Short mmCIF file of C-alpha atoms in Angstrom, two decimals:
data_model
loop_
_atom_site.label_atom_id
_atom_site.label_comp_id
_atom_site.label_asym_id
_atom_site.label_seq_id
_atom_site.Cartn_x
_atom_site.Cartn_y
_atom_site.Cartn_z
CA UNK A 12 118.64 102.78 73.49
CA UNK A 13 117.02 99.48 74.41
CA UNK A 14 113.32 99.01 75.02
CA UNK A 15 112.00 100.05 78.42
CA UNK A 16 109.11 97.70 79.07
CA UNK A 17 110.72 94.31 78.55
CA UNK A 18 112.12 91.79 80.99
CA UNK A 19 115.56 92.50 79.51
CA UNK A 20 115.47 95.90 81.20
CA UNK A 21 116.63 95.16 84.76
CA UNK A 22 114.49 98.00 86.15
CA UNK A 23 111.31 96.56 84.62
CA UNK A 24 112.28 93.03 85.60
CA UNK A 25 112.88 94.02 89.23
CA UNK A 26 109.65 96.00 89.25
CA UNK A 27 107.79 92.96 87.88
CA UNK A 28 109.11 90.67 90.61
CA UNK A 29 108.57 93.07 93.53
CA UNK A 30 105.18 94.28 92.35
CA UNK A 31 103.93 90.76 91.84
CA UNK A 32 105.06 89.83 95.35
CA UNK A 33 103.31 92.78 96.97
CA UNK A 34 100.18 92.25 94.83
CA UNK A 35 99.99 88.60 95.90
CA UNK A 36 100.23 89.78 99.50
CA UNK A 37 97.31 92.15 98.87
CA UNK A 38 95.26 89.38 97.25
CA UNK A 39 95.96 87.17 100.27
CA UNK A 40 94.01 89.59 102.48
CA UNK A 41 90.78 88.31 100.90
CA UNK A 42 91.20 84.76 102.23
CA UNK A 43 92.49 86.17 105.56
CA UNK A 44 89.25 88.12 105.98
CA UNK A 45 87.27 85.04 104.99
CA UNK A 46 89.13 83.01 107.61
CA UNK A 47 88.03 85.44 110.34
CA UNK A 48 84.47 85.53 108.97
CA UNK A 49 84.26 81.74 109.25
CA UNK A 50 86.04 81.48 112.61
CA UNK A 51 84.01 84.26 114.22
CA UNK A 52 80.80 83.45 112.30
CA UNK A 53 80.71 87.05 111.12
CA UNK A 54 79.15 86.88 107.68
CA UNK A 55 78.23 90.13 106.00
CA UNK A 56 75.46 88.93 103.68
CA UNK A 57 72.04 87.58 104.60
CA UNK A 58 72.48 84.66 102.20
CA UNK A 59 75.79 83.66 103.82
CA UNK A 60 74.33 83.20 107.27
CA UNK A 61 72.97 79.77 106.31
CA UNK A 62 76.50 78.63 107.21
CA UNK A 63 76.09 79.80 110.80
CA UNK A 64 73.56 77.01 111.28
CA UNK A 65 71.16 79.02 113.41
CA UNK A 66 67.78 79.85 111.99
CA UNK A 67 67.32 83.57 111.53
CA UNK A 68 71.00 84.37 112.12
CA UNK A 69 71.80 87.97 111.28
CA UNK A 70 74.73 89.41 109.35
CA UNK A 71 77.54 90.67 111.60
CA UNK A 72 79.16 93.86 110.35
CA UNK A 73 81.30 94.88 113.31
CA UNK A 74 83.45 91.88 114.15
CA UNK A 75 86.77 93.23 115.39
CA UNK A 76 89.05 90.71 113.65
CA UNK A 77 87.18 90.91 110.35
CA UNK A 78 87.14 94.70 110.32
CA UNK A 79 90.84 94.87 111.17
CA UNK A 80 91.63 92.60 108.25
CA UNK A 81 89.41 94.68 105.95
CA UNK A 82 91.08 97.92 107.04
CA UNK A 83 94.48 96.40 106.39
CA UNK A 84 93.31 95.28 102.94
CA UNK A 85 91.93 98.74 102.12
CA UNK A 86 95.15 100.36 103.31
CA UNK A 87 96.99 98.08 100.87
CA UNK A 88 94.82 99.28 98.02
CA UNK A 89 95.26 102.90 99.08
CA UNK A 90 99.03 102.60 99.01
CA UNK A 91 100.07 99.73 96.75
CA UNK A 92 97.91 100.84 93.82
CA UNK A 93 99.40 104.36 93.65
CA UNK A 94 102.83 102.79 94.09
CA UNK A 95 102.26 100.51 91.12
CA UNK A 96 100.89 103.27 88.91
CA UNK A 97 103.61 105.72 89.78
CA UNK A 98 106.16 102.89 89.55
CA UNK A 99 105.23 101.80 86.06
CA UNK A 100 105.61 105.37 84.80
CA UNK A 101 108.80 105.81 86.84
CA UNK A 102 110.42 103.07 84.74
CA UNK A 103 110.07 105.33 81.69
CA UNK A 104 112.13 107.98 83.50
CA UNK A 105 115.06 105.54 83.13
CA UNK A 106 116.33 105.57 86.73
CA UNK A 107 119.62 103.87 87.55
CA UNK A 108 118.83 100.15 88.06
CA UNK A 109 120.36 100.09 91.53
CA UNK A 110 118.44 103.19 92.64
CA UNK A 111 115.21 101.73 91.31
CA UNK A 112 115.85 98.37 92.95
CA UNK A 113 116.25 100.00 96.36
CA UNK A 114 112.95 101.82 95.90
CA UNK A 115 111.20 98.55 95.06
CA UNK A 116 112.87 96.71 97.95
CA UNK A 117 112.08 99.32 100.57
CA UNK A 118 108.49 99.63 99.41
CA UNK A 119 107.90 95.89 99.37
CA UNK A 120 109.54 95.32 102.76
CA UNK A 121 107.58 98.25 104.22
CA UNK A 122 104.24 96.83 103.11
CA UNK A 123 104.98 93.32 104.36
CA UNK A 124 106.03 94.83 107.69
CA UNK A 125 102.91 97.02 107.76
CA UNK A 126 100.72 93.94 107.35
CA UNK A 127 102.41 92.09 110.21
CA UNK A 128 102.29 95.17 112.43
CA UNK A 129 98.59 95.65 111.70
CA UNK A 130 97.47 92.04 112.00
CA UNK A 131 99.42 90.87 115.08
CA UNK A 132 99.06 93.83 116.13
CA UNK A 133 102.35 95.37 117.22
CA UNK A 134 102.17 98.39 119.54
CA UNK A 135 102.08 101.79 117.83
CA UNK A 136 103.91 103.42 116.18
CA UNK A 137 105.23 100.18 114.60
CA UNK A 138 102.85 100.09 111.69
CA UNK A 139 103.61 103.77 111.03
CA UNK A 140 107.11 102.76 109.91
CA UNK A 141 105.62 100.44 107.32
CA UNK A 142 103.14 103.07 106.18
CA UNK A 143 105.61 105.93 105.88
CA UNK A 144 108.36 103.70 104.46
CA UNK A 145 106.02 102.88 101.60
CA UNK A 146 104.69 106.41 101.22
CA UNK A 147 108.08 108.11 101.01
CA UNK A 148 109.35 105.58 98.47
CA UNK A 149 106.35 106.37 96.29
CA UNK A 150 106.86 110.12 96.73
CA UNK A 151 110.50 109.76 95.73
CA UNK A 152 109.51 107.98 92.51
CA UNK A 153 106.84 110.62 91.81
CA UNK A 154 109.47 113.35 92.18
CA UNK A 155 111.70 111.60 89.63
CA UNK A 156 108.82 111.32 87.15
CA UNK A 157 107.83 114.97 87.40
CA UNK A 158 111.43 116.12 87.06
CA UNK A 159 112.12 113.92 84.03
CA UNK A 160 108.78 114.57 82.36
CA UNK A 161 109.15 118.34 82.65
CA UNK A 162 112.60 117.96 81.05
CA UNK A 163 110.83 116.52 78.00
CA UNK A 164 108.20 119.24 77.66
CA UNK B 6 106.66 104.86 64.06
CA UNK B 7 108.18 105.98 67.31
CA UNK B 8 107.85 104.14 70.59
CA UNK B 9 104.64 104.66 72.54
CA UNK B 10 105.64 104.30 76.16
CA UNK B 11 108.53 106.77 76.43
CA UNK B 12 108.67 110.33 77.71
CA UNK B 13 109.44 111.41 74.11
CA UNK B 14 105.84 110.60 73.22
CA UNK B 15 103.93 113.73 74.28
CA UNK B 16 100.81 111.69 75.06
CA UNK B 17 102.69 109.45 77.48
CA UNK B 18 104.55 112.41 78.96
CA UNK B 19 101.34 114.35 79.59
CA UNK B 20 99.72 111.24 81.03
CA UNK B 21 102.72 110.76 83.34
CA UNK B 22 102.50 114.31 84.69
CA UNK B 23 98.72 114.41 85.17
CA UNK B 24 98.48 110.90 86.58
CA UNK B 25 101.23 111.53 89.07
CA UNK B 26 99.50 114.72 90.21
CA UNK B 27 96.15 113.01 90.74
CA UNK B 28 97.82 110.00 92.43
CA UNK B 29 99.64 112.31 94.85
CA UNK B 30 96.29 113.91 95.64
CA UNK B 31 94.88 110.44 96.37
CA UNK B 32 97.83 109.56 98.58
CA UNK B 33 97.31 112.81 100.48
CA UNK B 34 93.91 111.57 101.68
CA UNK B 35 95.73 109.19 104.06
CA UNK B 36 97.32 112.00 106.10
CA UNK B 37 94.07 114.01 105.86
CA UNK B 38 92.17 111.14 107.49
CA UNK B 39 94.92 110.82 110.09
CA UNK B 40 94.63 114.55 110.85
CA UNK B 41 90.93 114.15 111.64
CA UNK B 42 91.58 110.99 113.68
CA UNK B 43 94.06 112.88 115.85
CA UNK B 44 92.00 116.08 116.09
CA UNK B 45 88.76 114.25 116.92
CA UNK B 46 90.49 111.47 118.90
CA UNK B 47 88.75 108.95 116.66
CA UNK B 48 91.20 106.07 116.43
CA UNK B 49 90.02 102.89 114.76
CA UNK B 50 92.30 100.36 116.43
CA UNK B 51 92.40 99.29 120.06
CA UNK B 52 96.18 99.69 120.16
CA UNK B 53 95.96 103.29 118.88
CA UNK B 54 93.76 104.50 121.71
CA UNK B 55 96.79 104.77 124.03
CA UNK B 56 97.19 108.16 122.34
CA UNK B 57 93.83 109.35 123.60
CA UNK B 58 95.27 109.37 127.12
CA UNK B 59 92.19 107.99 128.82
CA UNK B 60 92.38 104.55 130.34
CA UNK B 61 90.05 102.15 128.62
CA UNK B 62 89.32 104.49 125.70
CA UNK B 63 87.41 102.73 122.95
CA UNK B 64 87.94 102.85 119.19
CA UNK B 65 85.66 105.34 117.43
CA UNK B 66 84.38 104.09 114.08
CA UNK B 67 81.71 106.66 113.26
CA UNK B 68 83.40 110.04 113.49
CA UNK B 69 81.79 112.26 110.87
CA UNK B 70 84.94 114.03 109.65
CA UNK B 71 87.00 110.85 109.54
CA UNK B 72 84.34 108.90 107.66
CA UNK B 73 83.86 111.74 105.18
CA UNK B 74 87.58 111.75 104.44
CA UNK B 75 87.57 107.96 104.08
CA UNK B 76 84.62 108.04 101.68
CA UNK B 77 86.37 110.68 99.60
CA UNK B 78 89.51 108.52 99.56
CA UNK B 79 87.57 105.44 98.49
CA UNK B 80 85.79 107.42 95.78
CA UNK B 81 89.24 108.39 94.49
CA UNK B 82 90.26 104.75 94.29
CA UNK B 83 86.99 103.82 92.61
CA UNK B 84 87.50 106.43 89.89
CA UNK B 85 91.18 107.28 89.58
CA UNK B 86 92.32 103.67 89.38
CA UNK B 87 90.04 102.78 86.41
CA UNK B 88 91.08 106.09 84.81
CA UNK B 89 94.73 105.18 85.11
CA UNK B 90 94.25 101.66 83.80
CA UNK B 91 92.09 102.71 80.90
CA UNK B 92 94.41 105.67 80.30
CA UNK B 93 97.58 103.63 80.05
CA UNK B 94 95.97 101.40 77.43
CA UNK B 95 94.43 104.44 75.70
CA UNK B 96 97.95 105.70 74.94
CA UNK B 97 98.47 102.62 72.74
CA UNK B 98 95.46 103.65 70.65
CA UNK B 99 97.63 106.61 69.53
CA UNK B 100 95.17 109.44 70.13
CA UNK B 101 96.01 112.94 68.87
CA UNK B 102 98.23 114.54 71.56
CA UNK B 103 95.93 117.55 71.94
CA UNK B 104 92.82 115.34 72.31
CA UNK B 105 94.59 113.20 74.87
CA UNK B 106 95.86 116.22 76.79
CA UNK B 107 92.32 117.59 77.16
CA UNK B 108 91.16 114.25 78.51
CA UNK B 109 93.94 114.26 81.10
CA UNK B 110 93.32 117.89 82.02
CA UNK B 111 89.58 117.55 82.44
CA UNK B 112 89.94 114.37 84.47
CA UNK B 113 92.57 115.83 86.76
CA UNK B 114 90.69 119.10 87.29
CA UNK B 115 87.46 117.16 87.94
CA UNK B 116 89.02 115.05 90.67
CA UNK B 117 90.67 118.01 92.41
CA UNK B 118 87.33 119.81 92.31
CA UNK B 119 85.53 116.69 93.58
CA UNK B 120 87.86 116.56 96.58
CA UNK B 121 87.26 120.20 97.48
CA UNK B 122 83.51 119.85 96.99
CA UNK B 123 83.45 116.75 99.21
CA UNK B 124 85.70 117.97 102.00
CA UNK B 125 84.49 121.58 102.45
CA UNK B 126 81.65 120.43 101.67
CA UNK B 127 80.01 122.46 98.92
CA UNK B 128 76.23 122.14 98.55
CA UNK B 129 75.03 119.43 96.18
CA UNK B 130 75.14 118.91 93.28
CA UNK B 131 78.65 120.51 93.21
CA UNK B 132 80.59 117.33 93.77
CA UNK B 133 78.50 115.63 91.09
CA UNK B 134 80.23 117.81 88.49
CA UNK B 135 83.60 116.53 89.64
CA UNK B 136 82.38 112.95 89.69
CA UNK B 137 80.74 112.96 86.27
CA UNK B 138 83.49 115.10 84.72
CA UNK B 139 85.94 112.37 85.63
CA UNK B 140 83.62 109.51 84.70
CA UNK B 141 82.78 110.78 81.21
CA UNK B 142 86.45 111.45 80.44
CA UNK B 143 87.22 107.86 81.34
CA UNK B 144 84.30 106.56 79.27
CA UNK B 145 85.49 108.58 76.29
CA UNK B 146 88.95 107.00 76.52
CA UNK B 147 87.40 103.54 76.89
CA UNK B 148 85.39 104.12 73.72
CA UNK B 149 88.57 105.04 71.81
CA UNK B 150 90.32 101.89 73.06
CA UNK B 151 87.50 99.54 72.07
CA UNK B 152 87.15 101.16 68.63
CA UNK B 153 90.89 101.01 67.91
CA UNK B 154 91.38 97.53 69.36
CA UNK B 155 88.54 96.05 67.32
CA UNK B 156 90.16 97.62 64.23
CA UNK B 157 93.21 95.48 64.96
CA UNK B 158 91.36 92.17 65.38
CA UNK C 2 111.05 90.72 67.92
CA UNK C 3 108.05 92.98 67.59
CA UNK C 4 107.01 95.51 70.19
CA UNK C 5 105.04 94.22 73.17
CA UNK C 6 102.80 97.10 74.16
CA UNK C 7 101.07 97.91 70.89
CA UNK C 8 97.66 96.96 69.57
CA UNK C 9 99.47 94.91 66.88
CA UNK C 10 100.44 92.43 69.60
CA UNK C 11 97.35 90.20 69.92
CA UNK C 12 98.05 89.61 73.62
CA UNK C 13 98.05 93.33 74.38
CA UNK C 14 95.04 93.92 72.13
CA UNK C 15 93.00 91.18 73.86
CA UNK C 16 94.10 92.47 77.25
CA UNK C 17 93.00 95.99 76.24
CA UNK C 18 89.52 94.82 75.23
CA UNK C 19 88.88 92.55 78.21
CA UNK C 20 90.36 94.95 80.78
CA UNK C 21 88.33 97.84 79.46
CA UNK C 22 85.16 95.75 79.67
CA UNK C 23 85.79 94.70 83.25
CA UNK C 24 86.82 98.25 84.24
CA UNK C 25 83.59 99.66 82.78
CA UNK C 26 81.70 97.10 84.83
CA UNK C 27 83.54 98.30 87.94
CA UNK C 28 82.79 101.94 87.13
CA UNK C 29 79.11 101.04 86.71
CA UNK C 30 78.94 100.09 90.40
CA UNK C 31 79.06 103.83 91.27
CA UNK C 32 75.74 104.62 89.55
CA UNK C 33 74.27 101.34 90.87
CA UNK C 34 75.02 102.44 94.43
CA UNK C 35 73.61 105.87 93.66
CA UNK C 36 70.41 104.26 92.33
CA UNK C 37 69.90 102.46 95.65
CA UNK C 38 70.74 105.61 97.62
CA UNK C 39 68.03 107.53 95.76
CA UNK C 40 65.47 104.70 95.80
CA UNK C 41 65.96 103.94 99.50
CA UNK C 42 66.66 107.59 100.48
CA UNK C 43 69.89 106.43 102.07
CA UNK C 44 72.27 109.35 101.58
CA UNK C 45 75.61 109.20 103.34
CA UNK C 46 76.38 112.92 103.61
CA UNK C 47 74.59 115.56 105.64
CA UNK C 48 74.49 117.91 102.64
CA UNK C 49 72.83 115.26 100.46
CA UNK C 50 69.83 114.80 102.72
CA UNK C 51 68.20 117.96 101.33
CA UNK C 52 67.06 115.60 98.57
CA UNK C 53 65.11 113.49 101.02
CA UNK C 54 62.77 116.43 101.42
CA UNK C 55 62.32 116.09 105.17
CA UNK C 56 63.75 118.76 107.40
CA UNK C 57 66.46 117.43 109.66
CA UNK C 58 66.73 114.11 107.81
CA UNK C 59 69.78 112.17 108.91
CA UNK C 60 72.39 110.35 106.83
CA UNK C 61 71.72 106.62 106.53
CA UNK C 62 74.85 104.51 106.65
CA UNK C 63 73.46 101.00 107.01
CA UNK C 64 71.00 100.56 104.15
CA UNK C 65 71.16 96.92 103.11
CA UNK C 66 70.99 97.44 99.33
CA UNK C 67 73.45 100.31 99.33
CA UNK C 68 75.96 98.47 101.49
CA UNK C 69 75.68 95.34 99.35
CA UNK C 70 76.44 97.38 96.23
CA UNK C 71 79.38 99.06 97.99
CA UNK C 72 80.80 95.71 99.13
CA UNK C 73 80.52 94.40 95.58
CA UNK C 74 82.29 97.51 94.29
CA UNK C 75 85.09 97.17 96.84
CA UNK C 76 85.48 93.49 96.00
CA UNK C 77 85.94 94.55 92.37
CA UNK C 78 88.71 96.92 93.34
CA UNK C 79 90.34 94.27 95.54
CA UNK C 80 90.44 91.79 92.68
CA UNK C 81 90.32 93.62 89.35
CA UNK C 82 93.08 96.05 90.22
CA UNK C 83 95.64 93.34 91.09
CA UNK C 84 94.50 91.47 87.96
CA UNK C 85 95.18 94.51 85.80
CA UNK C 86 98.55 95.21 87.36
CA UNK C 87 99.70 91.62 87.20
CA UNK C 88 98.18 91.34 83.71
CA UNK C 89 100.01 94.30 82.25
CA UNK C 90 103.33 92.89 83.44
CA UNK C 91 102.31 89.38 82.33
CA UNK C 92 102.18 90.64 78.72
CA UNK C 93 105.93 91.29 78.92
CA UNK C 94 106.47 87.62 79.75
CA UNK C 95 105.33 86.96 76.15
CA UNK C 96 102.73 84.25 76.82
CA UNK C 97 101.21 82.34 73.91
CA UNK C 98 98.32 84.51 72.60
CA UNK C 99 95.77 81.71 72.98
CA UNK C 100 96.87 80.97 76.57
CA UNK C 101 96.69 84.65 77.43
CA UNK C 102 93.30 85.05 75.80
CA UNK C 103 91.83 82.26 77.92
CA UNK C 104 93.17 83.90 81.06
CA UNK C 105 91.52 87.20 80.10
CA UNK C 106 88.26 85.49 79.15
CA UNK C 107 87.96 83.43 82.31
CA UNK C 108 88.81 86.40 84.50
CA UNK C 109 86.33 88.70 82.80
CA UNK C 110 83.52 86.12 82.79
CA UNK C 111 84.23 85.32 86.47
CA UNK C 112 83.90 88.94 87.53
CA UNK C 113 80.70 89.53 85.57
CA UNK C 114 79.27 86.38 87.13
CA UNK C 115 80.47 87.45 90.58
CA UNK C 116 78.60 90.74 90.22
CA UNK C 117 75.35 89.04 89.21
CA UNK C 118 75.70 86.47 91.99
CA UNK C 119 76.32 89.21 94.55
CA UNK C 120 73.64 91.66 93.45
CA UNK C 121 70.69 89.31 92.75
CA UNK C 122 71.85 87.57 95.11
CA UNK C 123 72.26 83.93 94.14
CA UNK C 124 72.51 81.38 96.98
CA UNK C 125 75.99 80.60 98.21
CA UNK C 126 78.43 79.32 97.10
CA UNK C 127 77.56 80.80 93.67
CA UNK C 128 79.53 83.99 94.03
CA UNK C 129 82.49 81.94 95.31
CA UNK C 130 82.91 80.53 91.79
CA UNK C 131 83.22 84.04 90.40
CA UNK C 132 85.64 85.06 93.14
CA UNK C 133 87.92 82.04 92.88
CA UNK C 134 87.68 81.92 89.07
CA UNK C 135 89.14 85.41 89.02
CA UNK C 136 91.66 84.78 91.77
CA UNK C 137 93.16 81.63 90.25
CA UNK C 138 93.48 83.28 86.84
CA UNK C 139 95.44 86.10 88.45
CA UNK C 140 97.61 83.63 90.39
CA UNK C 141 98.38 81.75 87.19
CA UNK C 142 99.54 84.95 85.49
CA UNK C 143 101.63 85.86 88.55
CA UNK C 144 103.32 82.47 88.40
CA UNK C 145 104.23 83.04 84.73
CA UNK C 146 105.71 86.46 85.54
CA UNK C 147 107.86 85.21 88.39
CA UNK C 148 109.12 82.25 86.34
CA UNK C 149 109.98 84.38 83.31
CA UNK C 150 111.44 87.25 85.32
CA UNK C 151 113.74 84.96 87.30
CA UNK C 152 114.91 83.52 83.96
CA UNK C 153 116.13 87.01 83.08
CA UNK C 154 118.01 87.69 86.33
#
């Protein structure tokens, strides 16, 4: 039985590639929010408002574009983090590499689609497909873990 | 010395089961928030307000039930994510399985209790017990990691 | 080839120490926020306002100190969580221990500096150095993962 958590295990390798991609997407939301803060002059901290160039400028906490970007970012954390944590344990349940790969693909595609649907925005329920696509993939991996882990009790 | 990160290691197996349970609880906060958004017609995006059925309906960003659910969700991320990350490293410190299991149990029970105490809500300081129960478990694991890791320097 | 995810691997050991330190810092933001809530009597839940000691006291959701602490906490989650996830996979790419150690050091120092710069606060662009110091370290690890993982396809 070969080692589980090495790049020689195709399941771990595929998880590494897909997770890194979706994490980089999440990290990109920071600069996206910053872009809207600069464009709309919607800084959230007193000390940042020196960049607005108006004396006594106040922080803006309800800019629509900024808040949309922040909600999208938070939704990423709410979904991608549990996916990663459940995913890394899922690898130890030794799923078939092809089954695992489809989980990683569907999750990653769902989250990229979610981001587009949220930021453009596309009419509802578009972004719901991205959200539930990701959620059900994670639930499916969680089911596999519980089943396998209970087999080892 | 057997492998650490396999379901044959009881510490990893117990971590897998408890972490998956508490992650599923966290993921469930998404649909809970959605339930309150629908019930209270408190959608956060312009494009979602078509479901309210009133022309020109505005996003609602301060609904009490929705915001409570979102705060509970964020508190989960703030606490369960560090628990998971510290926990997965803690396994490498080779704690006694029974010691580890009690950490996982107390953490998991604390977070389920926290959620109930926050959402019902129970009078303070009820939810504090859930919060600190989880926090101290995590701190105890962190202490074990640092002690063991410095032994290996 | 020795095992990757054990404290005998210096890369994993150094990751364990630095990640635990930066996670504890993140966890500390909870009590920091609570400190400001108590000091400024800015409780966010109806049931908490009994501590204000005034009948009919209302939740306060826009206290400047509290919101600053919460933004700092959320920024930690947005950046430290992807760092950890990318970092744990990065270890499997078998980087040189000294290269890895510098990544962990720069990231950890950046995030501690970011927190100080945000909470004091220091004039901009101080906290930008902390933010981008952390971000580029994470991007560098992500690049290593993708390169190594594609080598194993």
